[in-house]
Amino acid sequence: MNEKINTFLNSGLLDKYLLGETTSVETEMVESYISKYPEVQNAYNTLQYNLEVVAKSNAVEAPKGILNNILDELDESPVIKLNTQIKYKKWYKFSIAASIAALLFAGTSYIFYSQNQKLSEENQVVVDEIFDLRGDIEKNNKMLDNVMRQLLKLNNPETEKYIITGNERAKNLKTVAYINPKEKTSMIDVVSLPELPEEQCYQIWADIQGKMVSLGILNEADRKLRNIPYMEDALALSITIEPKGGNSVASVKNSVAQISLQ
């Protein structure tokens, strides 16, 4: 790889481009490098895959009922029916007209008052919804920050990727481990786990000089990229079938997957 391509890859422009944060000039430059150099194309494809892995582990549902609540409030409008029968008499027409005007004024005032009260309630609903939205935005920002941190870990040149597949006992088992010996961090992404009886579970272990150390239980219902304990000088990773809740000692005879880290 020549120095020009290496300098470009270390500039961080690919990360910015993938997240939509490049300027028009930077975008043109990145797309030019992707189209010209296979090394840049491969790096871009790897970044896309890593971002998909991170995004999969962070799912957030949008706030429910906000639009419906506001529309329901706005759809309600007061309907006032005025059924008044007036016996008209010529000599009373001025006094009756004055009475009707007074009643209309009072009725109109009441309608305006009711509408103002209704608008105040609707405004309060909107204010509450906006407050909830702001809270959700803060949560999303924190989640985005976490996604960025995980993406940086995955894109770190020191991070090694290990694909763990199942043996004959669990052909559809697939997990991916990301280990960075320099920063001493470990993460695992559960891709698929064959279904087990309710009284059993999958447990992942690190082989340290022949001793199996538990790194936790794997559960497909909780599929997401997550941290696992980093074990110095681990020789291999193994996945076994254990009783529900996990085991303190690995059932080697129930091993369904293993990969060497050396």
PDB file of C-alpha atoms in Angstrom:
ATOM      1  CA  MET A   1       0.000   0.000   0.000  1.00  0.00           C
ATOM      2  CA  ASN A   2       1.526   3.320  -1.061  1.00  0.00           C
ATOM      3  CA  GLU A   3       1.973   6.236   1.301  1.00  0.00           C
ATOM      4  CA  LYS A   4      -0.788   8.289  -0.338  1.00  0.00           C
ATOM      5  CA  ILE A   5      -3.441   5.626   0.280  1.00  0.00           C
ATOM      6  CA  ASN A   6      -2.160   4.942   3.789  1.00  0.00           C
ATOM      7  CA  THR A   7      -2.324   8.653   4.664  1.00  0.00           C
ATOM      8  CA  PHE A   8      -5.893   8.819   3.363  1.00  0.00           C
ATOM      9  CA  LEU A   9      -7.023   5.762   5.353  1.00  0.00           C
ATOM     10  CA  ASN A  10      -5.540   7.199   8.549  1.00  0.00           C
ATOM     11  CA  SER A  11      -7.219  10.593   8.019  1.00  0.00           C
ATOM     12  CA  GLY A  12     -10.605   9.439   9.321  1.00  0.00           C
ATOM     13  CA  LEU A  13     -12.412  10.747   6.216  1.00  0.00           C
ATOM     14  CA  LEU A  14     -13.953   7.325   5.513  1.00  0.00           C
ATOM     15  CA  ASP A  15     -15.580   7.308   8.976  1.00  0.00           C
ATOM     16  CA  LYS A  16     -16.903  10.850   8.455  1.00  0.00           C
ATOM     17  CA  TYR A  17     -18.178   9.969   4.976  1.00  0.00           C
ATOM     18  CA  LEU A  18     -20.013   6.893   6.247  1.00  0.00           C
ATOM     19  CA  LEU A  19     -21.713   8.984   8.960  1.00  0.00           C
ATOM     20  CA  GLY A  20     -22.603  11.798   6.521  1.00  0.00           C
ATOM     21  CA  GLU A  21     -20.357  14.387   8.168  1.00  0.00           C
ATOM     22  CA  THR A  22     -18.051  15.258   5.244  1.00  0.00           C
ATOM     23  CA  THR A  23     -18.110  18.533   3.344  1.00  0.00           C
ATOM     24  CA  SER A  24     -18.857  18.541  -0.381  1.00  0.00           C
ATOM     25  CA  VAL A  25     -15.133  18.750  -1.157  1.00  0.00           C
ATOM     26  CA  GLU A  26     -14.341  15.902   1.253  1.00  0.00           C
ATOM     27  CA  THR A  27     -17.203  13.811  -0.175  1.00  0.00           C
ATOM     28  CA  GLU A  28     -15.870  14.237  -3.712  1.00  0.00           C
ATOM     29  CA  MET A  29     -12.389  13.286  -2.540  1.00  0.00           C
ATOM     30  CA  VAL A  30     -13.568  10.161  -0.669  1.00  0.00           C
ATOM     31  CA  GLU A  31     -15.695   8.933  -3.576  1.00  0.00           C
ATOM     32  CA  SER A  32     -12.767   9.479  -5.941  1.00  0.00           C
ATOM     33  CA  TYR A  33     -10.467   7.356  -3.746  1.00  0.00           C
ATOM     34  CA  ILE A  34     -13.116   4.616  -3.382  1.00  0.00           C
ATOM     35  CA  SER A  35     -13.537   4.357  -7.153  1.00  0.00           C
ATOM     36  CA  LYS A  36      -9.797   4.458  -7.937  1.00  0.00           C
ATOM     37  CA  TYR A  37      -8.170   2.321  -5.252  1.00  0.00           C
ATOM     38  CA  PRO A  38      -9.290  -1.251  -4.338  1.00  0.00           C
ATOM     39  CA  GLU A  39      -7.641  -0.884  -0.906  1.00  0.00           C
ATOM     40  CA  VAL A  40      -9.885   2.075  -0.102  1.00  0.00           C
ATOM     41  CA  GLN A  41     -12.925   0.207  -1.461  1.00  0.00           C
ATOM     42  CA  ASN A  42     -12.167  -2.760   0.818  1.00  0.00           C
ATOM     43  CA  ALA A  43     -11.708  -0.469   3.831  1.00  0.00           C
ATOM     44  CA  TYR A  44     -15.005   1.263   3.030  1.00  0.00           C
ATOM     45  CA  ASN A  45     -16.835  -2.097   2.797  1.00  0.00           C
ATOM     46  CA  THR A  46     -15.350  -3.134   6.150  1.00  0.00           C
ATOM     47  CA  LEU A  47     -16.518   0.120   7.764  1.00  0.00           C
ATOM     48  CA  GLN A  48     -20.022  -0.432   6.390  1.00  0.00           C
ATOM     49  CA  TYR A  49     -20.124  -3.938   7.822  1.00  0.00           C
ATOM     50  CA  ASN A  50     -18.872  -2.767  11.225  1.00  0.00           C
ATOM     51  CA  LEU A  51     -21.443   0.025  11.326  1.00  0.00           C
ATOM     52  CA  GLU A  52     -24.206  -2.482  10.588  1.00  0.00           C
ATOM     53  CA  VAL A  53     -22.962  -4.668  13.443  1.00  0.00           C
ATOM     54  CA  VAL A  54     -22.999  -1.720  15.856  1.00  0.00           C
ATOM     55  CA  ALA A  55     -26.364  -0.382  14.628  1.00  0.00           C
ATOM     56  CA  LYS A  56     -27.958  -3.788  15.077  1.00  0.00           C
ATOM     57  CA  SER A  57     -27.140  -3.715  18.778  1.00  0.00           C
ATOM     58  CA  ASN A  58     -28.829  -0.358  19.335  1.00  0.00           C
ATOM     59  CA  ALA A  59     -32.457  -0.176  18.571  1.00  0.00           C
ATOM     60  CA  VAL A  60     -34.662   2.525  19.650  1.00  0.00           C
ATOM     61  CA  GLU A  61     -38.402   2.827  19.098  1.00  0.00           C
ATOM     62  CA  ALA A  62     -39.769   6.227  18.320  1.00  0.00           C
ATOM     63  CA  PRO A  63     -42.168   7.730  21.012  1.00  0.00           C
ATOM     64  CA  LYS A  64     -45.611   6.261  20.539  1.00  0.00           C
ATOM     65  CA  GLY A  65     -48.922   8.124  20.518  1.00  0.00           C
ATOM     66  CA  ILE A  66     -47.561  11.658  20.181  1.00  0.00           C
ATOM     67  CA  LEU A  67     -49.157  12.456  16.824  1.00  0.00           C
ATOM     68  CA  ASN A  68     -52.380  10.577  17.615  1.00  0.00           C
ATOM     69  CA  ASN A  69     -52.809  12.385  20.941  1.00  0.00           C
ATOM     70  CA  ILE A  70     -52.406  15.798  19.327  1.00  0.00           C
ATOM     71  CA  LEU A  71     -54.743  14.934  16.436  1.00  0.00           C
ATOM     72  CA  ASP A  72     -57.347  13.568  18.841  1.00  0.00           C
ATOM     73  CA  GLU A  73     -57.206  16.799  20.827  1.00  0.00           C
ATOM     74  CA  LEU A  74     -57.465  18.998  17.721  1.00  0.00           C
ATOM     75  CA  ASP A  75     -60.339  16.937  16.263  1.00  0.00           C
ATOM     76  CA  GLU A  76     -62.527  17.744  19.259  1.00  0.00           C
ATOM     77  CA  SER A  77     -64.520  20.945  18.751  1.00  0.00           C
ATOM     78  CA  PRO A  78     -67.400  22.221  20.818  1.00  0.00           C
ATOM     79  CA  VAL A  79     -70.807  22.032  19.220  1.00  0.00           C
ATOM     80  CA  ILE A  80     -73.461  24.278  20.661  1.00  0.00           C
ATOM     81  CA  LYS A  81     -77.042  24.043  19.653  1.00  0.00           C
ATOM     82  CA  LEU A  82     -79.291  26.926  20.440  1.00  0.00           C
ATOM     83  CA  ASN A  83     -82.960  26.112  20.191  1.00  0.00           C
ATOM     84  CA  THR A  84     -84.937  29.092  21.349  1.00  0.00           C
ATOM     85  CA  GLN A  85     -88.513  29.721  20.603  1.00  0.00           C
ATOM     86  CA  ILE A  86     -89.565  33.319  20.860  1.00  0.00           C
ATOM     87  CA  LYS A  87     -93.071  34.530  20.889  1.00  0.00           C
ATOM     88  CA  TYR A  88     -92.916  37.696  19.031  1.00  0.00           C
ATOM     89  CA  LYS A  89     -94.981  40.614  20.170  1.00  0.00           C
ATOM     90  CA  LYS A  90     -94.622  43.930  18.509  1.00  0.00           C
ATOM     91  CA  TRP A  91     -94.575  46.032  21.643  1.00  0.00           C
ATOM     92  CA  TYR A  92     -91.828  43.834  23.149  1.00  0.00           C
ATOM     93  CA  LYS A  93     -89.519  43.605  20.135  1.00  0.00           C
ATOM     94  CA  PHE A  94     -86.922  46.084  21.389  1.00  0.00           C
ATOM     95  CA  SER A  95     -86.669  44.553  24.843  1.00  0.00           C
ATOM     96  CA  ILE A  96     -86.594  41.009  23.411  1.00  0.00           C
ATOM     97  CA  ALA A  97     -83.903  41.996  20.902  1.00  0.00           C
ATOM     98  CA  ALA A  98     -81.849  43.439  23.728  1.00  0.00           C
ATOM     99  CA  SER A  99     -82.300  40.245  25.766  1.00  0.00           C
ATOM    100  CA  ILE A 100     -81.288  38.080  22.815  1.00  0.00           C
ATOM    101  CA  ALA A 101     -78.215  40.240  22.243  1.00  0.00           C
ATOM    102  CA  ALA A 102     -77.279  39.866  25.898  1.00  0.00           C
ATOM    103  CA  LEU A 103     -77.755  36.105  25.725  1.00  0.00           C
ATOM    104  CA  LEU A 104     -75.701  35.895  22.548  1.00  0.00           C
ATOM    105  CA  PHE A 105     -72.960  37.957  24.133  1.00  0.00           C
ATOM    106  CA  ALA A 106     -72.956  35.741  27.224  1.00  0.00           C
ATOM    107  CA  GLY A 107     -73.027  32.575  25.099  1.00  0.00           C
ATOM    108  CA  THR A 108     -70.212  33.836  22.885  1.00  0.00           C
ATOM    109  CA  SER A 109     -68.164  34.788  25.918  1.00  0.00           C
ATOM    110  CA  TYR A 110     -68.694  31.326  27.369  1.00  0.00           C
ATOM    111  CA  ILE A 111     -67.678  29.682  24.064  1.00  0.00           C
ATOM    112  CA  PHE A 112     -64.515  31.790  23.879  1.00  0.00           C
ATOM    113  CA  TYR A 113     -63.734  30.973  27.487  1.00  0.00           C
ATOM    114  CA  SER A 114     -64.253  27.242  26.878  1.00  0.00           C
ATOM    115  CA  GLN A 115     -62.150  27.356  23.735  1.00  0.00           C
ATOM    116  CA  ASN A 116     -59.363  29.182  25.572  1.00  0.00           C
ATOM    117  CA  GLN A 117     -59.444  26.562  28.307  1.00  0.00           C
ATOM    118  CA  LYS A 118     -59.336  23.835  25.680  1.00  0.00           C
ATOM    119  CA  LEU A 119     -56.430  25.523  23.905  1.00  0.00           C
ATOM    120  CA  SER A 120     -54.580  25.871  27.194  1.00  0.00           C
ATOM    121  CA  GLU A 121     -55.019  22.158  27.853  1.00  0.00           C
ATOM    122  CA  GLU A 122     -53.891  21.327  24.305  1.00  0.00           C
ATOM    123  CA  ASN A 123     -50.868  23.597  24.678  1.00  0.00           C
ATOM    124  CA  GLN A 124     -49.952  21.849  27.907  1.00  0.00           C
ATOM    125  CA  VAL A 125     -50.231  18.481  26.155  1.00  0.00           C
ATOM    126  CA  VAL A 126     -47.935  19.735  23.380  1.00  0.00           C
ATOM    127  CA  VAL A 127     -45.472  21.127  25.944  1.00  0.00           C
ATOM    128  CA  ASP A 128     -45.435  17.765  27.750  1.00  0.00           C
ATOM    129  CA  GLU A 129     -44.899  15.914  24.469  1.00  0.00           C
ATOM    130  CA  ILE A 130     -42.059  18.282  23.518  1.00  0.00           C
ATOM    131  CA  PHE A 131     -40.482  17.727  26.932  1.00  0.00           C
ATOM    132  CA  ASP A 132     -40.694  13.961  26.394  1.00  0.00           C
ATOM    133  CA  LEU A 133     -39.185  14.381  22.924  1.00  0.00           C
ATOM    134  CA  ARG A 134     -36.275  16.348  24.364  1.00  0.00           C
ATOM    135  CA  GLY A 135     -35.670  13.543  26.827  1.00  0.00           C
ATOM    136  CA  ASP A 136     -35.727  11.021  23.988  1.00  0.00           C
ATOM    137  CA  ILE A 137     -33.309  13.182  21.975  1.00  0.00           C
ATOM    138  CA  GLU A 138     -30.877  13.214  24.901  1.00  0.00           C
ATOM    139  CA  LYS A 139     -31.146   9.425  25.176  1.00  0.00           C
ATOM    140  CA  ASN A 140     -30.604   9.080  21.427  1.00  0.00           C
ATOM    141  CA  ASN A 141     -27.558  11.355  21.594  1.00  0.00           C
ATOM    142  CA  LYS A 142     -26.081   9.225  24.355  1.00  0.00           C
ATOM    143  CA  MET A 143     -26.856   6.099  22.339  1.00  0.00           C
ATOM    144  CA  LEU A 144     -25.248   7.632  19.240  1.00  0.00           C
ATOM    145  CA  ASP A 145     -22.156   8.442  21.290  1.00  0.00           C
ATOM    146  CA  ASN A 146     -22.046   4.823  22.446  1.00  0.00           C
ATOM    147  CA  VAL A 147     -22.421   3.640  18.842  1.00  0.00           C
ATOM    148  CA  MET A 148     -19.527   5.864  17.783  1.00  0.00           C
ATOM    149  CA  ARG A 149     -17.338   4.507  20.575  1.00  0.00           C
ATOM    150  CA  GLN A 150     -18.140   0.919  19.578  1.00  0.00           C
ATOM    151  CA  LEU A 151     -17.505   1.728  15.916  1.00  0.00           C
ATOM    152  CA  LEU A 152     -14.101   3.183  16.796  1.00  0.00           C
ATOM    153  CA  LYS A 153     -13.269   0.011  18.708  1.00  0.00           C
ATOM    154  CA  LEU A 154     -14.253  -2.177  15.760  1.00  0.00           C
ATOM    155  CA  ASN A 155     -12.286  -0.022  13.306  1.00  0.00           C
ATOM    156  CA  ASN A 156      -9.175   0.029  15.477  1.00  0.00           C
ATOM    157  CA  PRO A 157      -6.340  -1.654  13.530  1.00  0.00           C
ATOM    158  CA  GLU A 158      -5.380  -3.502  16.733  1.00  0.00           C
ATOM    159  CA  THR A 159      -8.816  -5.148  17.001  1.00  0.00           C
ATOM    160  CA  GLU A 160      -8.830  -8.760  15.814  1.00  0.00           C
ATOM    161  CA  LYS A 161     -12.011 -10.418  14.528  1.00  0.00           C
ATOM    162  CA  TYR A 162     -12.792 -14.088  15.228  1.00  0.00           C
ATOM    163  CA  ILE A 163     -15.786 -15.870  13.664  1.00  0.00           C
ATOM    164  CA  ILE A 164     -16.983 -18.756  15.845  1.00  0.00           C
ATOM    165  CA  THR A 165     -19.174 -21.375  14.145  1.00  0.00           C
ATOM    166  CA  GLY A 166     -20.860 -24.423  15.621  1.00  0.00           C
ATOM    167  CA  ASN A 167     -19.983 -28.077  15.198  1.00  0.00           C
ATOM    168  CA  GLU A 168     -22.348 -30.943  14.302  1.00  0.00           C
ATOM    169  CA  ARG A 169     -24.306 -30.416  17.527  1.00  0.00           C
ATOM    170  CA  ALA A 170     -25.087 -26.767  16.665  1.00  0.00           C
ATOM    171  CA  LYS A 171     -24.639 -26.267  12.924  1.00  0.00           C
ATOM    172  CA  ASN A 172     -26.478 -22.924  12.853  1.00  0.00           C
ATOM    173  CA  LEU A 173     -24.474 -21.390  15.710  1.00  0.00           C
ATOM    174  CA  LYS A 174     -22.503 -18.313  14.706  1.00  0.00           C
ATOM    175  CA  THR A 175     -20.913 -15.603  16.829  1.00  0.00           C
ATOM    176  CA  VAL A 176     -18.232 -13.010  16.151  1.00  0.00           C
ATOM    177  CA  ALA A 177     -15.653 -12.008  18.770  1.00  0.00           C
ATOM    178  CA  TYR A 178     -13.685  -8.732  18.598  1.00  0.00           C
ATOM    179  CA  ILE A 179     -10.536  -8.680  20.743  1.00  0.00           C
ATOM    180  CA  ASN A 180      -8.074  -5.813  21.145  1.00  0.00           C
ATOM    181  CA  PRO A 181      -5.005  -7.033  23.084  1.00  0.00           C
ATOM    182  CA  LYS A 182      -3.503  -3.538  23.163  1.00  0.00           C
ATOM    183  CA  GLU A 183      -6.490  -1.858  24.833  1.00  0.00           C
ATOM    184  CA  LYS A 184      -7.442  -5.108  26.596  1.00  0.00           C
ATOM    185  CA  THR A 185     -11.063  -5.077  25.429  1.00  0.00           C
ATOM    186  CA  SER A 186     -13.311  -7.892  24.202  1.00  0.00           C
ATOM    187  CA  MET A 187     -16.735  -7.736  22.542  1.00  0.00           C
ATOM    188  CA  ILE A 188     -18.997 -10.411  21.094  1.00  0.00           C
ATOM    189  CA  ASP A 189     -21.831 -10.292  18.578  1.00  0.00           C
ATOM    190  CA  VAL A 190     -24.358 -13.140  18.666  1.00  0.00           C
ATOM    191  CA  VAL A 191     -25.440 -13.771  15.087  1.00  0.00           C
ATOM    192  CA  SER A 192     -27.466 -16.949  15.551  1.00  0.00           C
ATOM    193  CA  LEU A 193     -27.930 -19.605  18.231  1.00  0.00           C
ATOM    194  CA  PRO A 194     -29.859 -22.856  17.707  1.00  0.00           C
ATOM    195  CA  GLU A 195     -32.814 -23.214  20.074  1.00  0.00           C
ATOM    196  CA  LEU A 196     -32.226 -25.180  23.270  1.00  0.00           C
ATOM    197  CA  PRO A 197     -34.596 -26.772  25.792  1.00  0.00           C
ATOM    198  CA  GLU A 198     -35.763 -24.325  28.461  1.00  0.00           C
ATOM    199  CA  GLU A 199     -33.552 -25.932  31.107  1.00  0.00           C
ATOM    200  CA  GLN A 200     -30.333 -25.364  29.098  1.00  0.00           C
ATOM    201  CA  CYS A 201     -28.254 -22.403  27.891  1.00  0.00           C
ATOM    202  CA  TYR A 202     -25.113 -21.532  25.923  1.00  0.00           C
ATOM    203  CA  GLN A 203     -22.057 -20.371  27.883  1.00  0.00           C
ATOM    204  CA  ILE A 204     -18.801 -18.932  26.487  1.00  0.00           C
ATOM    205  CA  TRP A 205     -15.406 -19.737  28.019  1.00  0.00           C
ATOM    206  CA  ALA A 206     -11.776 -18.640  27.671  1.00  0.00           C
ATOM    207  CA  ASP A 207      -9.068 -21.308  27.755  1.00  0.00           C
ATOM    208  CA  ILE A 208      -6.191 -19.981  29.895  1.00  0.00           C
ATOM    209  CA  GLN A 209      -3.390 -22.506  30.180  1.00  0.00           C
ATOM    210  CA  GLY A 210      -5.854 -25.386  30.218  1.00  0.00           C
ATOM    211  CA  LYS A 211      -8.237 -23.737  32.688  1.00  0.00           C
ATOM    212  CA  MET A 212     -11.706 -22.797  31.403  1.00  0.00           C
ATOM    213  CA  VAL A 213     -12.840 -19.370  32.665  1.00  0.00           C
ATOM    214  CA  SER A 214     -16.472 -18.309  32.137  1.00  0.00           C
ATOM    215  CA  LEU A 215     -17.092 -15.155  30.080  1.00  0.00           C
ATOM    216  CA  GLY A 216     -20.864 -15.226  30.440  1.00  0.00           C
ATOM    217  CA  ILE A 217     -24.074 -16.706  29.027  1.00  0.00           C
ATOM    218  CA  LEU A 218     -25.125 -16.225  25.408  1.00  0.00           C
ATOM    219  CA  ASN A 219     -28.783 -15.582  24.688  1.00  0.00           C
ATOM    220  CA  GLU A 220     -30.216 -15.074  21.198  1.00  0.00           C
ATOM    221  CA  ALA A 221     -33.144 -13.150  22.688  1.00  0.00           C
ATOM    222  CA  ASP A 222     -30.594 -10.518  23.723  1.00  0.00           C
ATOM    223  CA  ARG A 223     -28.749 -10.312  20.391  1.00  0.00           C
ATOM    224  CA  LYS A 224     -26.515  -7.267  20.362  1.00  0.00           C
ATOM    225  CA  LEU A 225     -22.867  -6.318  20.361  1.00  0.00           C
ATOM    226  CA  ARG A 226     -21.781  -6.399  23.987  1.00  0.00           C
ATOM    227  CA  ASN A 227     -18.627  -6.376  26.069  1.00  0.00           C
ATOM    228  CA  ILE A 228     -17.259  -9.561  27.609  1.00  0.00           C
ATOM    229  CA  PRO A 229     -14.372  -9.867  30.088  1.00  0.00           C
ATOM    230  CA  TYR A 230     -10.924  -9.602  28.522  1.00  0.00           C
ATOM    231  CA  MET A 231      -8.643 -12.479  29.471  1.00  0.00           C
ATOM    232  CA  GLU A 232      -4.888 -12.003  29.190  1.00  0.00           C
ATOM    233  CA  ASP A 233      -3.042 -14.848  27.452  1.00  0.00           C
ATOM    234  CA  ALA A 234      -6.253 -16.672  26.492  1.00  0.00           C
ATOM    235  CA  LEU A 235      -5.434 -19.525  24.107  1.00  0.00           C
ATOM    236  CA  ALA A 236      -8.937 -20.182  22.773  1.00  0.00           C
ATOM    237  CA  LEU A 237     -12.636 -19.411  23.098  1.00  0.00           C
ATOM    238  CA  SER A 238     -15.210 -22.178  23.563  1.00  0.00           C
ATOM    239  CA  ILE A 239     -19.004 -22.344  23.708  1.00  0.00           C
ATOM    240  CA  THR A 240     -20.689 -25.147  25.635  1.00  0.00           C
ATOM    241  CA  ILE A 241     -24.218 -26.201  26.523  1.00  0.00           C
ATOM    242  CA  GLU A 242     -24.809 -25.835  30.265  1.00  0.00           C
ATOM    243  CA  PRO A 243     -27.750 -26.024  32.690  1.00  0.00           C
ATOM    244  CA  LYS A 244     -29.993 -22.948  32.755  1.00  0.00           C
ATOM    245  CA  GLY A 245     -28.286 -20.092  34.586  1.00  0.00           C
ATOM    246  CA  GLY A 246     -24.773 -21.237  33.645  1.00  0.00           C
ATOM    247  CA  ASN A 247     -22.164 -23.440  35.248  1.00  0.00           C
ATOM    248  CA  SER A 248     -19.028 -22.783  37.298  1.00  0.00           C
ATOM    249  CA  VAL A 249     -17.153 -25.560  35.499  1.00  0.00           C
ATOM    250  CA  ALA A 250     -17.234 -26.011  31.724  1.00  0.00           C
ATOM    251  CA  SER A 251     -18.912 -29.180  30.438  1.00  0.00           C
ATOM    252  CA  VAL A 252     -16.237 -29.990  27.866  1.00  0.00           C
ATOM    253  CA  LYS A 253     -18.204 -32.956  26.567  1.00  0.00           C
ATOM    254  CA  ASN A 254     -21.018 -30.529  25.665  1.00  0.00           C
ATOM    255  CA  SER A 255     -18.771 -28.229  23.609  1.00  0.00           C
ATOM    256  CA  VAL A 256     -20.489 -26.938  20.455  1.00  0.00           C
ATOM    257  CA  ALA A 257     -17.910 -24.424  19.168  1.00  0.00           C
ATOM    258  CA  GLN A 258     -14.260 -23.534  19.652  1.00  0.00           C
ATOM    259  CA  ILE A 259     -11.685 -21.239  18.051  1.00  0.00           C
ATOM    260  CA  SER A 260      -7.987 -20.728  18.701  1.00  0.00           C
ATOM    261  CA  LEU A 261      -6.743 -17.216  19.514  1.00  0.00           C
ATOM    262  CA  GLN A 262      -3.092 -17.999  18.738  1.00  0.00           C
TER     263      GLN A 262
END
